[in-house]
Coordinates of C-alpha atoms in Angstrom, one line a residue:
X5 CA 57.0 -7.2 96.5
X6 CA 60.4 -8.2 95.0
X7 CA 59.3 -11.8 95.2
X8 CA 56.1 -11.0 93.3
X9 CA 58.1 -9.3 90.5
X10 CA 60.5 -12.1 90.5
X11 CA 57.6 -14.6 90.2
X12 CA 56.0 -12.7 87.4
X13 CA 59.4 -12.5 85.6
X14 CA 59.9 -16.3 86.0
X15 CA 56.3 -16.9 84.7
X16 CA 56.8 -14.7 81.7
X17 CA 60.1 -16.5 80.9
X18 CA 58.4 -19.9 81.2
X19 CA 55.5 -18.8 79.0
X20 CA 58.0 -17.5 76.4
X21 CA 60.0 -20.7 76.4
X22 CA 56.9 -22.8 76.1
X23 CA 55.3 -20.7 73.4
X24 CA 52.3 -19.5 75.3
X25 CA 53.0 -15.9 74.7
X26 CA 51.7 -15.2 71.2
X27 CA 52.3 -12.4 68.8
X28 CA 50.0 -11.3 66.0
X29 CA 53.0 -11.9 63.7
X30 CA 53.1 -15.5 64.7
X31 CA 52.1 -17.4 61.5
X32 CA 50.5 -20.2 63.4
X33 CA 48.3 -17.9 65.5
X34 CA 47.3 -16.0 62.3
X35 CA 46.4 -19.3 60.6
X36 CA 44.3 -20.5 63.6
X37 CA 42.6 -17.1 63.9
X38 CA 41.8 -17.0 60.1
X39 CA 40.5 -20.6 60.0
X40 CA 38.3 -19.8 63.0
X41 CA 36.9 -16.7 61.3
X42 CA 36.5 -18.3 57.9
X43 CA 34.6 -21.3 59.5
X44 CA 32.3 -19.0 61.6
X45 CA 31.5 -16.8 58.6
X46 CA 30.8 -19.8 56.4
X47 CA 28.6 -21.4 59.0
X48 CA 26.6 -18.2 59.7
X49 CA 26.0 -17.5 56.1
X50 CA 25.2 -21.1 55.1
X51 CA 22.6 -21.4 57.9
X52 CA 21.2 -17.9 58.2
X53 CA 21.3 -16.2 54.8
X54 CA 17.9 -15.0 53.6
X55 CA 17.8 -17.5 50.7
X56 CA 19.0 -21.1 50.8
X57 CA 22.7 -21.5 50.1
X58 CA 24.3 -24.6 48.4
X59 CA 26.9 -25.4 51.0
X60 CA 29.3 -27.1 48.6
X61 CA 29.1 -24.4 45.9
X62 CA 29.4 -21.7 48.5
X63 CA 32.6 -23.3 49.9
X64 CA 34.0 -23.8 46.3
X65 CA 33.4 -20.1 45.7
X66 CA 35.3 -19.2 48.9
X67 CA 38.2 -21.5 48.0
X68 CA 38.3 -20.1 44.4
X69 CA 38.3 -16.5 45.8
X70 CA 41.1 -17.3 48.3
X71 CA 43.3 -18.9 45.7
X72 CA 42.7 -16.1 43.1
X73 CA 44.8 -13.9 45.3
X74 CA 47.9 -16.0 44.5
X75 CA 49.2 -17.0 41.0
X76 CA 46.9 -18.5 38.4
X77 CA 48.6 -21.9 38.6
X78 CA 47.5 -22.6 42.2
X79 CA 44.1 -24.1 41.9
X80 CA 41.6 -26.4 43.6
X81 CA 40.6 -29.5 41.6
X82 CA 37.2 -30.8 42.6
X83 CA 35.8 -34.3 42.2
X84 CA 34.8 -33.6 38.6
X85 CA 38.5 -32.9 37.7
X86 CA 39.7 -36.5 38.2
X87 CA 40.1 -37.1 34.4
X88 CA 42.0 -33.8 34.1
X89 CA 44.4 -34.9 36.8
X90 CA 45.0 -38.2 35.1
X91 CA 45.6 -36.3 31.8
X92 CA 48.0 -34.0 33.6
X93 CA 50.1 -36.7 35.2
X94 CA 49.8 -39.8 33.0
X95 CA 48.6 -38.3 29.7
X96 CA 45.5 -40.6 29.8
X97 CA 41.8 -40.0 30.1
X98 CA 38.5 -41.7 29.2
X99 CA 37.0 -40.2 26.1
X100 CA 36.6 -40.4 22.3
X101 CA 39.8 -38.8 21.1
X102 CA 38.5 -35.4 19.9
X103 CA 39.6 -31.9 20.7
X104 CA 37.0 -29.2 20.6
X105 CA 37.2 -25.4 20.4
X106 CA 35.0 -22.4 19.7
X107 CA 35.0 -21.2 16.1
X108 CA 32.7 -18.3 15.3
X109 CA 30.6 -18.9 18.4
X110 CA 30.1 -22.6 17.5
X111 CA 31.6 -25.5 19.5
X112 CA 33.6 -27.3 16.9
X113 CA 35.9 -30.3 16.4
X114 CA 39.3 -28.8 15.9
X115 CA 41.4 -32.0 16.0
X116 CA 41.1 -35.8 16.0
X117 CA 43.5 -38.3 17.5
X118 CA 44.1 -41.1 14.9
X119 CA 42.9 -44.5 15.9
X120 CA 40.4 -43.5 18.5
X121 CA 36.5 -43.6 18.4
X122 CA 35.9 -40.1 17.0
X123 CA 38.3 -40.5 14.1
X124 CA 37.4 -44.2 13.4
X125 CA 33.7 -43.6 13.2
X126 CA 34.0 -40.7 10.7
X127 CA 33.9 -37.5 12.7
X128 CA 35.6 -34.6 10.9
X129 CA 37.5 -31.5 11.9
X130 CA 35.0 -28.7 11.5
X131 CA 32.0 -30.6 12.6
X132 CA 29.8 -28.4 14.9
X133 CA 28.6 -30.2 18.0
X134 CA 25.0 -29.5 18.7
X135 CA 24.1 -32.1 21.3
X136 CA 25.8 -34.6 23.6
X137 CA 23.2 -37.2 24.7
X138 CA 20.3 -35.0 25.9
X139 CA 22.4 -31.9 26.6
X140 CA 22.3 -29.1 24.0
X141 CA 25.8 -27.7 23.4
X142 CA 26.5 -24.0 22.8
X143 CA 29.1 -21.4 23.5
X144 CA 27.4 -20.8 26.8
X145 CA 28.2 -24.2 28.3
X146 CA 31.5 -24.8 26.5
X147 CA 33.4 -24.8 29.8
X148 CA 31.3 -27.7 31.1
X149 CA 31.8 -29.8 28.0
X150 CA 34.6 -31.9 29.5
X151 CA 32.2 -33.6 32.0
X152 CA 29.9 -34.7 29.1
X153 CA 32.6 -35.9 26.7
X154 CA 35.0 -37.6 29.2
X155 CA 34.1 -40.5 31.3
X156 CA 34.8 -44.1 32.2
X157 CA 36.1 -46.3 29.3
X158 CA 33.4 -48.5 28.0
X159 CA 30.5 -46.1 28.6
X160 CA 28.4 -44.8 25.6
X161 CA 27.6 -41.3 24.4
X162 CA 25.7 -39.9 21.5
X163 CA 26.9 -36.8 19.7
X164 CA 24.9 -34.8 17.2
X165 CA 26.8 -32.7 14.8
X166 CA 26.1 -30.3 11.9
X167 CA 28.4 -30.6 8.9
X168 CA 28.9 -28.0 6.3
X169 CA 27.4 -29.2 3.0
X170 CA 25.0 -31.6 4.7
X171 CA 21.3 -30.7 5.1
X172 CA 20.6 -33.0 8.1
X173 CA 22.4 -33.4 11.4
X174 CA 24.6 -36.5 11.8
X175 CA 24.4 -38.6 15.0
X176 CA 27.4 -40.6 16.2
X177 CA 27.1 -43.4 18.7
X178 CA 30.5 -43.7 20.4
X179 CA 32.0 -45.9 23.1
X180 CA 34.6 -44.1 25.3
X181 CA 38.0 -45.6 25.4
X182 CA 41.2 -44.9 27.4
X183 CA 42.9 -42.2 25.4
X184 CA 46.6 -42.0 25.6
X185 CA 48.0 -38.6 24.6
X186 CA 51.3 -38.8 22.8
X187 CA 53.8 -36.2 23.6
X188 CA 55.5 -36.5 20.2
X189 CA 53.2 -35.2 17.5
X190 CA 55.8 -35.9 14.8
X191 CA 59.1 -37.7 14.6
X192 CA 60.8 -38.3 11.3
X193 CA 63.5 -37.3 8.8
X194 CA 62.7 -33.8 7.5
X195 CA 63.4 -32.3 5.0
X196 CA 62.9 -35.6 3.2
X197 CA 66.0 -37.3 1.9
X198 CA 68.1 -35.6 4.6
X199 CA 69.7 -36.9 7.7
X200 CA 68.0 -34.3 9.9
X201 CA 65.5 -35.5 12.4
X202 CA 62.5 -33.3 13.3
X203 CA 60.9 -33.9 16.6
X204 CA 57.7 -32.0 17.5
X205 CA 57.1 -32.3 21.2
X206 CA 53.7 -31.1 22.3
X207 CA 53.6 -32.0 26.0
X208 CA 55.4 -33.3 29.0
X209 CA 53.6 -36.2 30.6
X210 CA 55.4 -39.2 32.1
X211 CA 56.2 -40.9 28.8
X212 CA 57.8 -37.8 27.1
X213 CA 61.4 -38.9 27.6
X214 CA 60.7 -42.5 26.6
X215 CA 59.0 -41.3 23.4
X216 CA 61.9 -39.1 22.4
X217 CA 64.4 -42.0 23.2
X218 CA 62.4 -44.6 21.2
X219 CA 61.9 -42.2 18.2
X220 CA 65.7 -41.4 18.0
X221 CA 66.7 -45.1 18.3
X222 CA 64.2 -46.2 15.7
X223 CA 65.2 -43.4 13.3
X224 CA 68.9 -44.1 13.8
X225 CA 68.3 -47.7 12.6
X226 CA 66.9 -46.3 9.3
X227 CA 70.0 -44.1 8.7
X228 CA 72.5 -42.1 10.7
X229 CA 71.0 -39.1 12.4
X230 CA 73.3 -36.1 11.7
X231 CA 71.3 -33.3 13.3
X232 CA 68.1 -32.8 15.3
X233 CA 65.5 -30.0 15.4
X234 CA 63.6 -30.3 18.7
X235 CA 60.4 -28.2 18.3
X236 CA 59.0 -26.9 21.6
X237 CA 56.9 -24.2 20.1
X238 CA 53.4 -24.0 21.6
X239 CA 54.3 -26.6 24.2
X240 CA 52.8 -25.4 27.5
X241 CA 54.9 -27.7 29.7
X242 CA 53.9 -30.4 32.1
X243 CA 55.8 -32.6 34.6
X244 CA 59.2 -31.6 36.0
X245 CA 60.3 -35.3 35.9
X246 CA 59.4 -35.4 32.2
X247 CA 61.4 -32.2 31.5
X248 CA 64.4 -33.8 33.2
X249 CA 63.9 -37.1 31.3
X250 CA 63.8 -35.3 27.9
X251 CA 66.9 -33.2 28.8
X252 CA 68.9 -36.4 29.7
X253 CA 68.6 -37.5 26.1
X254 CA 70.8 -34.6 25.0
X255 CA 73.0 -33.6 28.0
X256 CA 76.1 -35.4 29.3
X257 CA 75.7 -37.6 32.4
X258 CA 76.0 -35.7 35.7
X259 CA 75.3 -32.3 34.2
X260 CA 72.9 -30.0 36.1
X261 CA 69.5 -29.7 34.5
X262 CA 67.5 -27.5 36.8
X263 CA 67.4 -26.3 40.4
X264 CA 64.1 -25.8 42.4
X265 CA 64.0 -23.4 45.3
X266 CA 61.1 -23.2 47.7
X267 CA 59.9 -20.6 50.2
X268 CA 63.1 -21.0 52.2
X269 CA 65.8 -19.9 49.8
X270 CA 68.2 -22.4 51.6
X271 CA 65.8 -25.2 50.6
X272 CA 67.3 -25.9 47.1
X273 CA 67.0 -29.1 45.2
X274 CA 69.2 -29.8 42.2
X275 CA 68.4 -32.2 39.4
X276 CA 71.2 -33.8 37.4
X277 CA 71.3 -35.9 34.3
X278 CA 71.5 -39.5 35.5
X279 CA 72.2 -41.4 32.2
X280 CA 74.3 -41.4 29.1
X281 CA 72.7 -39.4 26.3
X282 CA 71.5 -41.1 23.2
X283 CA 72.1 -37.9 21.2
X284 CA 75.0 -36.4 23.1
X285 CA 77.1 -35.2 20.2
X286 CA 74.5 -34.7 17.5
X287 CA 74.0 -31.1 16.3
X288 CA 70.9 -29.7 17.9
X289 CA 68.6 -26.7 17.4
X290 CA 65.7 -26.1 19.8
X291 CA 62.7 -24.1 18.5
X292 CA 60.7 -22.0 21.0
X293 CA 58.1 -19.2 20.9
X294 CA 55.9 -17.4 23.4
X295 CA 53.8 -20.5 23.8
X296 CA 56.7 -22.5 25.1
X297 CA 56.4 -22.6 28.9
X298 CA 57.4 -24.3 32.1
X299 CA 58.9 -27.7 31.3
X300 CA 59.7 -26.5 27.7
X301 CA 61.7 -23.7 29.3
X302 CA 63.5 -26.1 31.6
X303 CA 64.7 -28.1 28.6
X304 CA 65.6 -25.1 26.5
X305 CA 67.3 -23.4 29.4
X306 CA 69.5 -26.4 30.2
X307 CA 70.4 -26.9 26.5
X308 CA 71.3 -23.2 26.2
X309 CA 73.3 -22.9 29.5
X310 CA 75.4 -26.0 28.7
X311 CA 75.9 -24.7 25.1
X312 CA 74.5 -28.1 23.9
X313 CA 72.5 -26.6 21.0
X314 CA 71.3 -23.4 19.5
X315 CA 67.9 -21.9 20.6
X316 CA 65.9 -20.4 17.6
X317 CA 62.6 -18.6 17.5
X318 CA 60.7 -16.1 19.7
X319 CA 61.2 -15.4 23.4
X320 CA 59.5 -18.0 25.5
X321 CA 56.5 -17.5 27.8
X322 CA 58.3 -17.0 31.1
X323 CA 56.7 -19.5 33.5
X324 CA 59.4 -20.3 36.1
X325 CA 57.0 -21.7 38.8
X326 CA 56.8 -25.3 39.9
X327 CA 53.6 -26.8 41.1
X328 CA 53.0 -29.8 43.4
X329 CA 49.8 -31.9 43.3
X330 CA 48.5 -32.5 46.8
X331 CA 45.7 -35.2 47.2
X332 CA 42.9 -34.1 49.5
X333 CA 39.8 -35.9 50.8
X334 CA 36.8 -36.7 48.7
X335 CA 38.8 -37.3 45.5
X336 CA 39.9 -33.7 45.3
X337 CA 43.3 -32.2 44.9
X338 CA 45.2 -28.9 45.4
X339 CA 47.7 -27.9 42.7
X340 CA 49.9 -25.5 44.5
X341 CA 53.0 -23.5 43.5
X342 CA 55.8 -24.7 45.8
X343 CA 58.9 -23.4 44.2
X344 CA 60.7 -21.5 41.4
X345 CA 63.0 -23.2 39.0
X346 CA 66.5 -22.0 38.0
X347 CA 68.5 -23.0 34.9
X348 CA 72.0 -24.4 35.3
X349 CA 73.6 -20.9 35.0
X350 CA 71.4 -19.7 37.9
X351 CA 68.7 -17.7 36.2
X352 CA 65.0 -17.7 37.0
X353 CA 62.8 -17.6 33.9
X354 CA 59.7 -16.4 35.7
X355 CA 58.4 -13.2 34.0
X356 CA 55.6 -12.0 36.3
X357 CA 56.3 -11.3 39.9
X358 CA 52.9 -12.0 41.6
X359 CA 54.2 -10.7 44.9
X360 CA 54.2 -7.2 43.5
X361 CA 50.5 -7.5 42.4
X362 CA 48.9 -7.8 45.9
X363 CA 49.4 -7.7 49.6
X364 CA 48.7 -11.4 50.2
X365 CA 52.1 -12.7 48.9
X366 CA 55.1 -11.5 51.0
X367 CA 58.0 -10.9 48.7
X368 CA 61.3 -12.7 49.4
X369 CA 64.8 -11.6 48.4
X370 CA 65.4 -12.6 44.8
X371 CA 68.3 -15.1 44.2
X372 CA 68.7 -13.5 40.7
X373 CA 70.7 -10.8 39.1
X374 CA 70.0 -10.1 35.4
X375 CA 73.0 -11.5 33.6
X376 CA 74.5 -15.0 33.7
X377 CA 77.1 -17.1 31.9
X378 CA 76.8 -20.3 30.0
X379 CA 79.5 -23.0 30.1
X380 CA 81.3 -21.3 27.2
X381 CA 80.9 -17.9 28.9
X382 CA 78.2 -16.6 26.7
X383 CA 75.9 -14.0 28.4
X384 CA 72.3 -15.1 29.0
X385 CA 69.5 -13.2 30.8
X386 CA 66.9 -13.9 33.4
X387 CA 63.4 -12.8 34.3
X388 CA 61.5 -13.0 31.0
X389 CA 61.6 -16.5 29.5
X390 CA 64.3 -18.0 27.4
X391 CA 65.7 -15.5 24.9
X392 CA 66.7 -17.4 21.8
X393 CA 70.3 -17.3 20.4
X394 CA 68.7 -16.5 17.0
X395 CA 65.5 -14.4 17.2
X396 CA 63.3 -15.2 14.2
X397 CA 59.6 -14.4 14.2
X398 CA 57.0 -16.5 12.3
X399 CA 54.1 -14.2 13.0
X400 CA 52.7 -12.2 10.1
X401 CA 53.2 -8.5 10.1
X402 CA 50.0 -8.2 7.9
X403 CA 47.0 -6.9 9.9
X404 CA 44.8 -8.4 7.1
X405 CA 46.3 -11.9 7.8
X406 CA 45.7 -11.5 11.5
X407 CA 42.0 -10.6 10.9
X408 CA 41.6 -13.6 8.6
X409 CA 43.0 -15.9 11.3
X410 CA 41.0 -14.3 14.1
X411 CA 37.8 -14.7 12.2
X412 CA 38.6 -18.4 11.6
X413 CA 38.2 -18.1 7.8
X414 CA 41.0 -20.5 6.9
X415 CA 39.5 -23.1 9.2
X416 CA 36.0 -22.6 7.9
X417 CA 37.1 -22.5 4.2
X418 CA 39.1 -25.7 4.5
X419 CA 36.2 -27.5 6.2
X420 CA 33.8 -26.4 3.4
X421 CA 36.4 -27.2 0.7
X422 CA 37.1 -30.7 2.1
X423 CA 33.5 -31.6 2.6
X424 CA 32.6 -30.6 -0.9
X425 CA 35.6 -31.9 -2.8
X426 CA 36.7 -34.7 -0.4
X427 CA 40.2 -34.4 -1.9
X428 CA 42.9 -36.7 -0.4
X429 CA 45.8 -35.2 -2.4
X430 CA 47.2 -31.7 -1.9
X431 CA 49.1 -32.1 -5.1
X432 CA 45.8 -32.0 -7.1
X433 CA 45.0 -28.5 -5.8
X434 CA 45.7 -25.7 -8.2
X435 CA 46.9 -22.5 -6.4
X436 CA 45.2 -19.9 -8.6
X437 CA 41.9 -21.8 -8.5
X438 CA 41.8 -22.3 -4.8
X439 CA 42.9 -18.7 -4.2
X440 CA 40.0 -17.4 -6.3
X441 CA 37.6 -19.7 -4.4
X442 CA 38.9 -18.4 -1.1
X443 CA 38.4 -14.8 -2.2
X444 CA 34.8 -15.6 -3.2
X445 CA 34.3 -17.4 0.1
X446 CA 35.4 -14.6 2.4
X447 CA 33.3 -12.2 0.4
X448 CA 30.3 -14.4 1.0
X449 CA 31.2 -14.6 4.7
X450 CA 31.3 -10.8 4.9
X451 CA 35.0 -10.6 5.9
X452 CA 35.3 -7.7 8.2
X453 CA 38.5 -5.8 7.8
X454 CA 38.9 -2.1 7.3
X455 CA 42.2 -0.3 7.1
X456 CA 42.9 2.8 9.1
X457 CA 42.6 4.8 5.9
X458 CA 39.2 3.3 5.1
X459 CA 37.9 4.2 8.6
X460 CA 39.2 7.8 8.2
X461 CA 37.5 8.2 4.8
X462 CA 34.2 6.8 6.2
X463 CA 34.4 9.4 9.0
X464 CA 35.2 12.1 6.5
X465 CA 32.2 11.1 4.3
X466 CA 30.0 11.2 7.4
X467 CA 31.3 14.6 8.4
X468 CA 30.8 15.9 4.9
X469 CA 27.2 14.7 4.8
X470 CA 26.4 16.3 8.2
X471 CA 28.0 19.5 7.0
X472 CA 25.7 19.4 3.9
X473 CA 28.6 19.8 1.5
X474 CA 27.8 19.6 -2.2
X475 CA 27.4 16.4 -4.1
X476 CA 30.6 16.7 -6.1
X477 CA 32.7 16.6 -2.9
X478 CA 30.7 13.6 -1.6
X479 CA 31.3 11.8 -4.9
X480 CA 35.1 12.5 -4.7
X481 CA 35.2 11.1 -1.2
X482 CA 33.2 8.1 -2.4
X483 CA 35.6 7.5 -5.3
X484 CA 38.5 7.6 -2.9
X485 CA 36.7 5.0 -0.7
X486 CA 36.4 2.7 -3.8
X487 CA 40.1 3.1 -4.4
X488 CA 40.8 2.0 -0.8
X489 CA 38.6 -1.1 -1.2
X490 CA 40.6 -1.9 -4.4
X491 CA 43.8 -1.5 -2.3
X492 CA 42.4 -4.1 0.2
X493 CA 42.0 -6.6 -2.7
X494 CA 45.6 -5.8 -3.8
X495 CA 46.7 -6.5 -0.3
X496 CA 45.1 -10.0 -0.5
X497 CA 47.0 -10.6 -3.7
X498 CA 50.2 -9.4 -2.0
X499 CA 49.6 -12.0 0.8
X500 CA 48.7 -14.7 -1.7
X501 CA 51.6 -17.1 -0.8
X502 CA 50.9 -16.8 3.0
X503 CA 47.2 -17.3 2.4
X504 CA 47.8 -20.4 0.3
X505 CA 50.1 -21.7 3.0
X506 CA 47.4 -21.4 5.7
X507 CA 44.7 -22.9 3.4
X508 CA 46.9 -25.9 2.6
X509 CA 47.8 -26.4 6.3
X510 CA 44.1 -26.7 7.2
X511 CA 43.3 -29.0 4.3
X512 CA 46.3 -31.2 5.2
X513 CA 44.9 -31.5 8.7
X514 CA 41.6 -32.7 7.2
X515 CA 43.5 -35.4 5.2
X516 CA 46.2 -36.5 7.6
X517 CA 45.3 -35.0 11.0
X518 CA 47.9 -33.2 13.1
X519 CA 50.8 -34.9 11.3
X520 CA 49.6 -33.6 8.0
X521 CA 49.2 -30.0 9.4
X522 CA 52.7 -30.1 10.9
X523 CA 54.4 -31.3 7.7
X524 CA 52.6 -28.8 5.5
X525 CA 53.4 -25.9 8.0
X526 CA 57.1 -26.6 7.8
X527 CA 57.2 -25.7 4.1
X528 CA 56.9 -22.0 4.8
X529 CA 58.2 -22.0 8.4
X530 CA 60.9 -19.3 8.7
X531 CA 62.1 -20.5 12.1
X532 CA 62.5 -24.1 10.9
X533 CA 64.3 -22.9 7.7
X534 CA 66.7 -20.9 10.0
X535 CA 67.3 -24.1 12.0
X536 CA 68.2 -26.1 8.9
X537 CA 70.5 -23.4 7.6
X538 CA 72.4 -23.4 10.9
X539 CA 72.7 -27.1 11.1
X540 CA 74.1 -27.3 7.5
X541 CA 76.8 -24.7 8.2
X542 CA 79.0 -26.0 11.0
X543 CA 81.0 -22.8 11.2
X544 CA 77.9 -20.6 11.9
X545 CA 76.5 -23.3 14.2
X546 CA 79.7 -23.3 16.3
X547 CA 80.0 -19.5 16.3
X548 CA 76.6 -19.3 18.0
X549 CA 77.8 -21.6 20.8
X550 CA 81.1 -19.8 21.1
X551 CA 83.1 -23.0 20.8
X552 CA 86.8 -22.4 21.2
X553 CA 86.2 -19.0 22.9
X554 CA 87.2 -19.2 26.5

């Protein structure tokens, strides 16, 4: 009997050493079991469901459902996303050079890239797309629009648009070209006649660093660059390599830019600057807002942690996750989150902890505390995006302005105004006249905006009617309502300068595209004005960076 027990003990030991004894906690067993179950369920449903099932769409739905349990950045990219992958990595795609969006339920041209088919052949911002080839276009199929507009360079498409002020539709016959998206939307001396360079960086594809470098070298040939405003507002990010490349233009050689930590917290990869900066000593302000994410936050975080420049604006988005693009079979890919990034001081910028939101992700011990120190021992914080050194908001406090923007009335008015007047000179526009035109226009468009007081008075009038109060009381309430309406008009007058600024931005975009919009927007930009003020006053600039305080 002892020999039997001894044999069993030896057998168990052998099985343990060889991995044959499995545990339900063993990840490989769990994966094998899950794949088997998933495959069986997929096959049974695909073959035996009461109605015919599209096998490919059914699998896509399963993949989408599975990945939805993770973070929103981990996604499956099917065959139809090849152009999107090319745009993501190289900043190139086959198309016509037009950006579309939804304005008042209409699929509308919202931007045109200069020099490409759409702009060359006369399409305009504000044109409403009604048909692409034989496909009718509406809000309902907006998400599928990419596959109709993008395609192989050299192929043809016909686009039918409606244009305000024109009775008949306009049909454009266009040939797709390879469109190269520039990361730098604007690079130049601004304010004019100054030695300050303004760089508006809108993306982070492979060429971002080279674009910044070439712009600074070319501008420095014109006159000495004394200061730089790097605008990362609204920049959603892009490639990690591009963020490193841009950072290298401002940081000293061998300085740490970012660290990436994967599932295993011991698996840490550090990225250092590997070149001499071309703007290493030039005074620098970086503008950020809640639309600055990912690669934008890597650059801003490195600049802040090394006290290389002052960060101005609103708190950034807080996307501290790194994605890797994994090619799969059949021209498909998986974009998967493989790590979190940490700024040079050691802080993670990620705002949302997806591990807390479901049972699928197993939380790991955080590498982060909440407070960190820059090179000059300034305190910076983790876990919620980049907190600017100088917090200045550009967003309007006026609810009325927010309603005007939300209803697309500046966009629509500028489209109508440009189509009717076809003006090419903002200097010719008289403020009082265009403001009156705008007030008439929003009245015609039935601008929907009611103050809280107006709503309360309407409720009061309704209650008074239902209570059958006498006519005098109803008239008094009605007169009060008229006074509130007058107050709404007075509020428009109060917001006149801000309204005129938005109108001119949109008209400038019709005249000179994105460059025109950017230059016009800077005139009333509080964050940009703060940046210029800091750069002009060396004492204040240095005080923000705590120079000399160790």
